[in-house]
């Protein structure tokens, strides 16, 4: 839900406001000093947007088999996740992300704010965790398979009256200047009339944020190949791999009709972006915060595109694998992952082992719920990888809706401070991350 006064978004992320915050707020290093060095470490937060336990069940069946394990399954800690926000039981993506970034309940219309107002600690504006990390002299980065202004990453670095103000949010991200910025959204970094690698710019203020980034020392990449060629001594990295999202979040039928791939073939996967980000952020051995979002899980789920929603889940799981490999080498690291809602209400319908696997599934259940086979409506069912007996069993996907729903989300964790309670509120995600990297969790 966007504000009715988008013009105010030009004033936000309010560089002056955050300069005021820096001047009058309690310095973070003082808080961190209350924790022993052994209790502090890096944080990798992975947000596979819109994923419930049913999403992960379907992904496991398709890619690992019902008796196999995904990287998500290997995270040893799990907690039931409560995702409601201040004024709605089902969060918006922007409000859910704001809770993850600030650790407080906010209104559903929020993007790094509480509705249209700053989030306060008493009379003092509160900073996002990423801004606190940067103020403490530590490294931070954001990675997104969608436009980098997507809330799951954007609210950690920018605030706006309107989620739709991509121009103002992109400027806010560059003003905050995390060390790593990887995702789509090149069009919001270039002025109108400028031709980018992926299309024309759309900024109306004349700013060239890519040129500004280079002047600040960012290495800039526009493709998988260029990302892989990032100099080993790079300390700042900007990657823009599409004009908007790196995927086309349409139904299977629409993608087929338009001859479009689900993901841009030259764009790196979220796992490849995560690997590059970790390489830059961990170079000096210091603590860092990395926020990673696979947005395709949500957008394909909302489009009721089962085939590519499951592909996006596999990509998110590959990013978890990257984080776990880093943890093996660097045990003072916390990995935490959670979605804020359930995109589309995905459900798995198992089919009989003797079913003809080339026979298309019916378009709907008897109650009207849409059904998807492996290539969309009225196509043959998915076929799981072998189970423990070597059988490959068929299944289809049923959808409950086309928006974000509540329920069925798990938080998972591994590594430093990873002990989770049986249930965790969405505010607890930020508190866990803050305690790990800065040494204290605000009330």
PDB file of N, CA and C in Angstrom, residues 92-167:
ATOM      1  N   UNK A  92       2.381  -6.698   4.371  1.00  0.00           N
ATOM      2  CA  UNK A  92       2.882  -6.381   3.042  1.00  0.00           C
ATOM      3  C   UNK A  92       4.378  -6.693   3.022  1.00  0.00           C
ATOM      4  N   UNK A  93       4.932  -6.852   1.827  1.00  0.00           N
ATOM      5  CA  UNK A  93       6.377  -7.103   1.742  1.00  0.00           C
ATOM      6  C   UNK A  93       7.168  -5.946   2.328  1.00  0.00           C
ATOM      7  N   UNK A  94       6.698  -4.719   2.090  1.00  0.00           N
ATOM      8  CA  UNK A  94       7.441  -3.557   2.583  1.00  0.00           C
ATOM      9  C   UNK A  94       7.366  -3.436   4.098  1.00  0.00           C
ATOM     10  N   UNK A  95       6.199  -3.745   4.699  1.00  0.00           N
ATOM     11  CA  UNK A  95       6.099  -3.683   6.155  1.00  0.00           C
ATOM     12  C   UNK A  95       6.876  -4.827   6.796  1.00  0.00           C
ATOM     13  N   UNK A  96       6.757  -6.036   6.234  1.00  0.00           N
ATOM     14  CA  UNK A  96       7.494  -7.170   6.782  1.00  0.00           C
ATOM     15  C   UNK A  96       8.994  -6.929   6.747  1.00  0.00           C
ATOM     16  N   UNK A  97       9.479  -6.372   5.643  1.00  0.00           N
ATOM     17  CA  UNK A  97      10.910  -6.080   5.537  1.00  0.00           C
ATOM     18  C   UNK A  97      11.328  -4.996   6.523  1.00  0.00           C
ATOM     19  N   UNK A  98      10.467  -4.010   6.730  1.00  0.00           N
ATOM     20  CA  UNK A  98      10.776  -2.947   7.681  1.00  0.00           C
ATOM     21  C   UNK A  98      10.920  -3.513   9.086  1.00  0.00           C
ATOM     22  N   UNK A  99      10.051  -4.457   9.457  1.00  0.00           N
ATOM     23  CA  UNK A  99      10.183  -5.112  10.757  1.00  0.00           C
ATOM     24  C   UNK A  99      11.523  -5.842  10.846  1.00  0.00           C
ATOM     25  N   UNK A 100      11.916  -6.535   9.791  1.00  0.00           N
ATOM     26  CA  UNK A 100      13.197  -7.244   9.795  1.00  0.00           C
ATOM     27  C   UNK A 100      14.375  -6.276   9.925  1.00  0.00           C
ATOM     28  N   UNK A 101      14.249  -5.101   9.354  1.00  0.00           N
ATOM     29  CA  UNK A 101      15.354  -4.143   9.360  1.00  0.00           C
ATOM     30  C   UNK A 101      15.437  -3.334  10.650  1.00  0.00           C
ATOM     31  N   UNK A 102      14.272  -3.099  11.300  1.00  0.00           N
ATOM     32  CA  UNK A 102      14.234  -2.198  12.462  1.00  0.00           C
ATOM     33  C   UNK A 102      13.872  -2.899  13.763  1.00  0.00           C
ATOM     34  N   UNK A 103      13.226  -4.067  13.702  1.00  0.00           N
ATOM     35  CA  UNK A 103      12.907  -4.804  14.910  1.00  0.00           C
ATOM     36  C   UNK A 103      11.696  -4.317  15.662  1.00  0.00           C
ATOM     37  N   UNK A 104      10.809  -3.558  15.007  1.00  0.00           N
ATOM     38  CA  UNK A 104       9.579  -3.074  15.633  1.00  0.00           C
ATOM     39  C   UNK A 104       8.409  -3.274  14.679  1.00  0.00           C
ATOM     40  N   UNK A 105       7.217  -3.436  15.246  1.00  0.00           N
ATOM     41  CA  UNK A 105       6.015  -3.532  14.441  1.00  0.00           C
ATOM     42  C   UNK A 105       5.712  -2.180  13.802  1.00  0.00           C
ATOM     43  N   UNK A 106       5.326  -2.214  12.520  1.00  0.00           N
ATOM     44  CA  UNK A 106       4.978  -0.985  11.806  1.00  0.00           C
ATOM     45  C   UNK A 106       3.685  -1.211  11.032  1.00  0.00           C
ATOM     46  N   UNK A 107       3.142  -0.134  10.486  1.00  0.00           N
ATOM     47  CA  UNK A 107       1.919  -0.212   9.696  1.00  0.00           C
ATOM     48  C   UNK A 107       2.195  -0.872   8.347  1.00  0.00           C
ATOM     49  N   UNK A 108       1.148  -1.420   7.746  1.00  0.00           N
ATOM     50  CA  UNK A 108       1.288  -2.166   6.497  1.00  0.00           C
ATOM     51  C   UNK A 108       1.791  -1.310   5.342  1.00  0.00           C
ATOM     52  N   UNK A 109       1.602  -0.008   5.409  1.00  0.00           N
ATOM     53  CA  UNK A 109       2.036   0.878   4.323  1.00  0.00           C
ATOM     54  C   UNK A 109       3.500   1.275   4.420  1.00  0.00           C
ATOM     55  N   UNK A 110       4.226   0.768   5.403  1.00  0.00           N
ATOM     56  CA  UNK A 110       5.561   1.275   5.730  1.00  0.00           C
ATOM     57  C   UNK A 110       6.631   0.795   4.755  1.00  0.00           C
ATOM     58  N   UNK A 111       7.568   1.691   4.466  1.00  0.00           N
ATOM     59  CA  UNK A 111       8.798   1.346   3.743  1.00  0.00           C
ATOM     60  C   UNK A 111       9.942   2.051   4.473  1.00  0.00           C
ATOM     61  N   UNK A 112      10.496   1.393   5.475  1.00  0.00           N
ATOM     62  CA  UNK A 112      11.559   1.996   6.268  1.00  0.00           C
ATOM     63  C   UNK A 112      11.076   3.097   7.177  1.00  0.00           C
ATOM     64  N   UNK A 113       9.782   3.173   7.376  1.00  0.00           N
ATOM     65  CA  UNK A 113       9.134   4.139   8.261  1.00  0.00           C
ATOM     66  C   UNK A 113       8.058   3.385   9.024  1.00  0.00           C
ATOM     67  N   UNK A 114       7.318   4.095   9.868  1.00  0.00           N
ATOM     68  CA  UNK A 114       6.102   3.551  10.454  1.00  0.00           C
ATOM     69  C   UNK A 114       4.944   4.302   9.829  1.00  0.00           C
ATOM     70  N   UNK A 115       4.371   3.709   8.776  1.00  0.00           N
ATOM     71  CA  UNK A 115       3.434   4.462   7.949  1.00  0.00           C
ATOM     72  C   UNK A 115       4.209   5.554   7.243  1.00  0.00           C
ATOM     73  N   UNK A 116       3.887   6.804   7.542  1.00  0.00           N
ATOM     74  CA  UNK A 116       4.618   7.923   6.956  1.00  0.00           C
ATOM     75  C   UNK A 116       5.539   8.626   7.915  1.00  0.00           C
ATOM     76  N   UNK A 117       5.721   8.066   9.108  1.00  0.00           N
ATOM     77  CA  UNK A 117       6.509   8.736  10.141  1.00  0.00           C
ATOM     78  C   UNK A 117       7.787   7.962  10.454  1.00  0.00           C
ATOM     79  N   UNK A 118       8.832   8.667  10.905  1.00  0.00           N
ATOM     80  CA  UNK A 118      10.051   7.959  11.299  1.00  0.00           C
ATOM     81  C   UNK A 118       9.789   6.985  12.442  1.00  0.00           C
ATOM     82  N   UNK A 119      10.521   5.901  12.469  1.00  0.00           N
ATOM     83  CA  UNK A 119      10.480   4.949  13.574  1.00  0.00           C
ATOM     84  C   UNK A 119      11.348   5.517  14.687  1.00  0.00           C
ATOM     85  N   UNK A 120      10.801   5.603  15.881  1.00  0.00           N
ATOM     86  CA  UNK A 120      11.467   6.326  16.948  1.00  0.00           C
ATOM     87  C   UNK A 120      11.913   5.410  18.073  1.00  0.00           C
ATOM     88  N   UNK A 121      13.036   5.778  18.717  1.00  0.00           N
ATOM     89  CA  UNK A 121      13.423   5.306  20.039  1.00  0.00           C
ATOM     90  C   UNK A 121      13.226   6.492  20.969  1.00  0.00           C
ATOM     91  N   UNK A 122      12.094   6.543  21.648  1.00  0.00           N
ATOM     92  CA  UNK A 122      11.756   7.753  22.391  1.00  0.00           C
ATOM     93  C   UNK A 122      11.505   8.887  21.420  1.00  0.00           C
ATOM     94  N   UNK A 123      12.329   9.923  21.503  1.00  0.00           N
ATOM     95  CA  UNK A 123      12.210  11.046  20.577  1.00  0.00           C
ATOM     96  C   UNK A 123      13.253  10.993  19.464  1.00  0.00           C
ATOM     97  N   UNK A 124      14.059   9.935  19.443  1.00  0.00           N
ATOM     98  CA  UNK A 124      15.169   9.854  18.508  1.00  0.00           C
ATOM     99  C   UNK A 124      14.821   8.887  17.376  1.00  0.00           C
ATOM    100  N   UNK A 125      15.010   9.290  16.124  1.00  0.00           N
ATOM    101  CA  UNK A 125      14.749   8.353  15.019  1.00  0.00           C
ATOM    102  C   UNK A 125      15.644   7.125  15.107  1.00  0.00           C
ATOM    103  N   UNK A 126      15.033   5.974  14.955  1.00  0.00           N
ATOM    104  CA  UNK A 126      15.761   4.704  14.984  1.00  0.00           C
ATOM    105  C   UNK A 126      16.363   4.429  13.615  1.00  0.00           C
ATOM    106  N   UNK A 127      17.518   3.813  13.596  1.00  0.00           N
ATOM    107  CA  UNK A 127      18.167   3.432  12.343  1.00  0.00           C
ATOM    108  C   UNK A 127      17.924   1.969  12.033  1.00  0.00           C
ATOM    109  N   UNK A 128      17.981   1.636  10.761  1.00  0.00           N
ATOM    110  CA  UNK A 128      17.935   0.228  10.381  1.00  0.00           C
ATOM    111  C   UNK A 128      19.202  -0.465  10.871  1.00  0.00           C
ATOM    112  N   UNK A 129      19.134  -1.778  10.966  1.00  0.00           N
ATOM    113  CA  UNK A 129      20.304  -2.534  11.383  1.00  0.00           C
ATOM    114  C   UNK A 129      21.475  -2.302  10.447  1.00  0.00           C
ATOM    115  N   UNK A 130      21.235  -2.235   9.153  1.00  0.00           N
ATOM    116  CA  UNK A 130      22.334  -2.035   8.208  1.00  0.00           C
ATOM    117  C   UNK A 130      23.012  -0.686   8.437  1.00  0.00           C
ATOM    118  N   UNK A 131      22.230   0.360   8.690  1.00  0.00           N
ATOM    119  CA  UNK A 131      22.844   1.671   8.949  1.00  0.00           C
ATOM    120  C   UNK A 131      23.647   1.641  10.246  1.00  0.00           C
ATOM    121  N   UNK A 132      23.138   0.935  11.257  1.00  0.00           N
ATOM    122  CA  UNK A 132      23.898   0.810  12.507  1.00  0.00           C
ATOM    123  C   UNK A 132      25.215   0.087  12.279  1.00  0.00           C
ATOM    124  N   UNK A 133      25.179  -0.953  11.469  1.00  0.00           N
ATOM    125  CA  UNK A 133      26.393  -1.720  11.174  1.00  0.00           C
ATOM    126  C   UNK A 133      27.424  -0.837  10.486  1.00  0.00           C
ATOM    127  N   UNK A 134      26.993  -0.050   9.506  1.00  0.00           N
ATOM    128  CA  UNK A 134      27.917   0.855   8.827  1.00  0.00           C
ATOM    129  C   UNK A 134      28.467   1.906   9.791  1.00  0.00           C
ATOM    130  N   UNK A 135      27.620   2.434  10.677  1.00  0.00           N
ATOM    131  CA  UNK A 135      28.073   3.423  11.647  1.00  0.00           C
ATOM    132  C   UNK A 135      29.118   2.841  12.599  1.00  0.00           C
ATOM    133  N   UNK A 136      29.034   1.524  12.828  1.00  0.00           N
ATOM    134  CA  UNK A 136      30.000   0.862  13.711  1.00  0.00           C
ATOM    135  C   UNK A 136      31.320   0.566  13.002  1.00  0.00           C
ATOM    136  N   UNK A 137      31.452   0.972  11.734  1.00  0.00           N
ATOM    137  CA  UNK A 137      32.678   0.744  10.985  1.00  0.00           C
ATOM    138  C   UNK A 137      32.793  -0.641  10.393  1.00  0.00           C
ATOM    139  N   UNK A 138      31.676  -1.369  10.338  1.00  0.00           N
ATOM    140  CA  UNK A 138      31.661  -2.713   9.770  1.00  0.00           C
ATOM    141  C   UNK A 138      31.150  -2.687   8.338  1.00  0.00           C
ATOM    142  N   UNK A 139      31.267  -3.803   7.662  1.00  0.00           N
ATOM    143  CA  UNK A 139      30.846  -3.897   6.263  1.00  0.00           C
ATOM    144  C   UNK A 139      29.421  -4.419   6.165  1.00  0.00           C
ATOM    145  N   UNK A 140      28.751  -4.064   5.064  1.00  0.00           N
ATOM    146  CA  UNK A 140      27.370  -4.501   4.855  1.00  0.00           C
ATOM    147  C   UNK A 140      27.075  -4.556   3.371  1.00  0.00           C
ATOM    148  N   UNK A 141      26.132  -5.428   3.004  1.00  0.00           N
ATOM    149  CA  UNK A 141      25.751  -5.543   1.608  1.00  0.00           C
ATOM    150  C   UNK A 141      24.321  -6.019   1.453  1.00  0.00           C
ATOM    151  N   UNK A 142      23.755  -5.762   0.271  1.00  0.00           N
ATOM    152  CA  UNK A 142      22.405  -6.213  -0.064  1.00  0.00           C
ATOM    153  C   UNK A 142      22.433  -6.880  -1.433  1.00  0.00           C
ATOM    154  N   UNK A 143      21.675  -7.971  -1.552  1.00  0.00           N
ATOM    155  CA  UNK A 143      21.614  -8.771  -2.772  1.00  0.00           C
ATOM    156  C   UNK A 143      20.153  -9.095  -3.042  1.00  0.00           C
ATOM    157  N   UNK A 144      19.706  -8.923  -4.289  1.00  0.00           N
ATOM    158  CA  UNK A 144      18.314  -9.212  -4.621  1.00  0.00           C
ATOM    159  C   UNK A 144      18.215  -9.724  -6.049  1.00  0.00           C
ATOM    160  N   UNK A 145      17.435 -10.770  -6.272  1.00  0.00           N
ATOM    161  CA  UNK A 145      17.184 -11.220  -7.639  1.00  0.00           C
ATOM    162  C   UNK A 145      16.196 -10.320  -8.344  1.00  0.00           C
ATOM    163  N   UNK A 146      15.445  -9.520  -7.598  1.00  0.00           N
ATOM    164  CA  UNK A 146      14.554  -8.525  -8.179  1.00  0.00           C
ATOM    165  C   UNK A 146      15.257  -7.183  -8.277  1.00  0.00           C
ATOM    166  N   UNK A 147      14.473  -6.151  -8.524  1.00  0.00           N
ATOM    167  CA  UNK A 147      15.006  -4.795  -8.483  1.00  0.00           C
ATOM    168  C   UNK A 147      15.577  -4.533  -7.099  1.00  0.00           C
ATOM    169  N   UNK A 148      16.733  -3.902  -7.024  1.00  0.00           N
ATOM    170  CA  UNK A 148      17.402  -3.725  -5.739  1.00  0.00           C
ATOM    171  C   UNK A 148      16.580  -2.862  -4.790  1.00  0.00           C
ATOM    172  N   UNK A 149      15.619  -2.105  -5.322  1.00  0.00           N
ATOM    173  CA  UNK A 149      14.737  -1.303  -4.483  1.00  0.00           C
ATOM    174  C   UNK A 149      13.619  -2.130  -3.864  1.00  0.00           C
ATOM    175  N   UNK A 150      13.521  -3.428  -4.206  1.00  0.00           N
ATOM    176  CA  UNK A 150      12.537  -4.302  -3.563  1.00  0.00           C
ATOM    177  C   UNK A 150      12.672  -4.175  -2.047  1.00  0.00           C
ATOM    178  N   UNK A 151      11.557  -4.198  -1.333  1.00  0.00           N
ATOM    179  CA  UNK A 151      11.622  -3.938   0.108  1.00  0.00           C
ATOM    180  C   UNK A 151      12.528  -4.866   0.892  1.00  0.00           C
ATOM    181  N   UNK A 152      12.584  -6.154   0.516  1.00  0.00           N
ATOM    182  CA  UNK A 152      13.364  -7.104   1.302  1.00  0.00           C
ATOM    183  C   UNK A 152      14.800  -6.699   1.510  1.00  0.00           C
ATOM    184  N   UNK A 153      15.349  -5.942   0.558  1.00  0.00           N
ATOM    185  CA  UNK A 153      16.692  -5.385   0.724  1.00  0.00           C
ATOM    186  C   UNK A 153      16.647  -3.862   0.859  1.00  0.00           C
ATOM    187  N   UNK A 154      15.756  -3.221   0.115  1.00  0.00           N
ATOM    188  CA  UNK A 154      15.774  -1.763   0.041  1.00  0.00           C
ATOM    189  C   UNK A 154      15.552  -1.073   1.363  1.00  0.00           C
ATOM    190  N   UNK A 155      14.642  -1.602   2.219  1.00  0.00           N
ATOM    191  CA  UNK A 155      14.337  -0.890   3.466  1.00  0.00           C
ATOM    192  C   UNK A 155      15.508  -0.916   4.443  1.00  0.00           C
ATOM    193  N   UNK A 156      16.469  -1.809   4.256  1.00  0.00           N
ATOM    194  CA  UNK A 156      17.650  -1.794   5.109  1.00  0.00           C
ATOM    195  C   UNK A 156      18.522  -0.567   4.832  1.00  0.00           C
ATOM    196  N   UNK A 157      18.387   0.017   3.638  1.00  0.00           N
ATOM    197  CA  UNK A 157      19.270   1.119   3.248  1.00  0.00           C
ATOM    198  C   UNK A 157      18.548   2.403   2.893  1.00  0.00           C
ATOM    199  N   UNK A 158      17.223   2.395   2.789  1.00  0.00           N
ATOM    200  CA  UNK A 158      16.492   3.597   2.381  1.00  0.00           C
ATOM    201  C   UNK A 158      15.112   3.599   3.009  1.00  0.00           C
ATOM    202  N   UNK A 159      14.526   4.790   3.114  1.00  0.00           N
ATOM    203  CA  UNK A 159      13.167   4.960   3.613  1.00  0.00           C
ATOM    204  C   UNK A 159      12.388   5.823   2.636  1.00  0.00           C
ATOM    205  N   UNK A 160      11.101   5.565   2.536  1.00  0.00           N
ATOM    206  CA  UNK A 160      10.290   6.325   1.593  1.00  0.00           C
ATOM    207  C   UNK A 160       8.846   6.358   2.041  1.00  0.00           C
ATOM    208  N   UNK A 161       8.149   7.413   1.668  1.00  0.00           N
ATOM    209  CA  UNK A 161       6.712   7.483   1.886  1.00  0.00           C
ATOM    210  C   UNK A 161       5.974   6.497   0.990  1.00  0.00           C
ATOM    211  N   UNK A 162       6.602   6.063  -0.107  1.00  0.00           N
ATOM    212  CA  UNK A 162       5.923   5.217  -1.078  1.00  0.00           C
ATOM    213  C   UNK A 162       6.829   4.088  -1.544  1.00  0.00           C
ATOM    214  N   UNK A 163       6.337   2.876  -1.449  1.00  0.00           N
ATOM    215  CA  UNK A 163       7.079   1.741  -1.970  1.00  0.00           C
ATOM    216  C   UNK A 163       7.356   1.897  -3.464  1.00  0.00           C
ATOM    217  N   UNK A 164       6.487   2.583  -4.180  1.00  0.00           N
ATOM    218  CA  UNK A 164       6.637   2.733  -5.620  1.00  0.00           C
ATOM    219  C   UNK A 164       7.633   3.785  -6.047  1.00  0.00           C
ATOM    220  N   UNK A 165       8.226   4.514  -5.116  1.00  0.00           N
ATOM    221  CA  UNK A 165       9.183   5.563  -5.483  1.00  0.00           C
ATOM    222  C   UNK A 165      10.567   4.955  -5.692  1.00  0.00           C
ATOM    223  N   UNK A 166      10.711   4.178  -6.751  1.00  0.00           N
ATOM    224  CA  UNK A 166      11.985   3.515  -7.030  1.00  0.00           C
ATOM    225  C   UNK A 166      13.112   4.512  -7.226  1.00  0.00           C
ATOM    226  N   UNK A 167      12.813   5.656  -7.809  1.00  0.00           N
ATOM    227  CA  UNK A 167      13.835   6.676  -8.041  1.00  0.00           C
ATOM    228  C   UNK A 167      14.410   7.187  -6.726  1.00  0.00           C
TER     229      UNK A 167
END
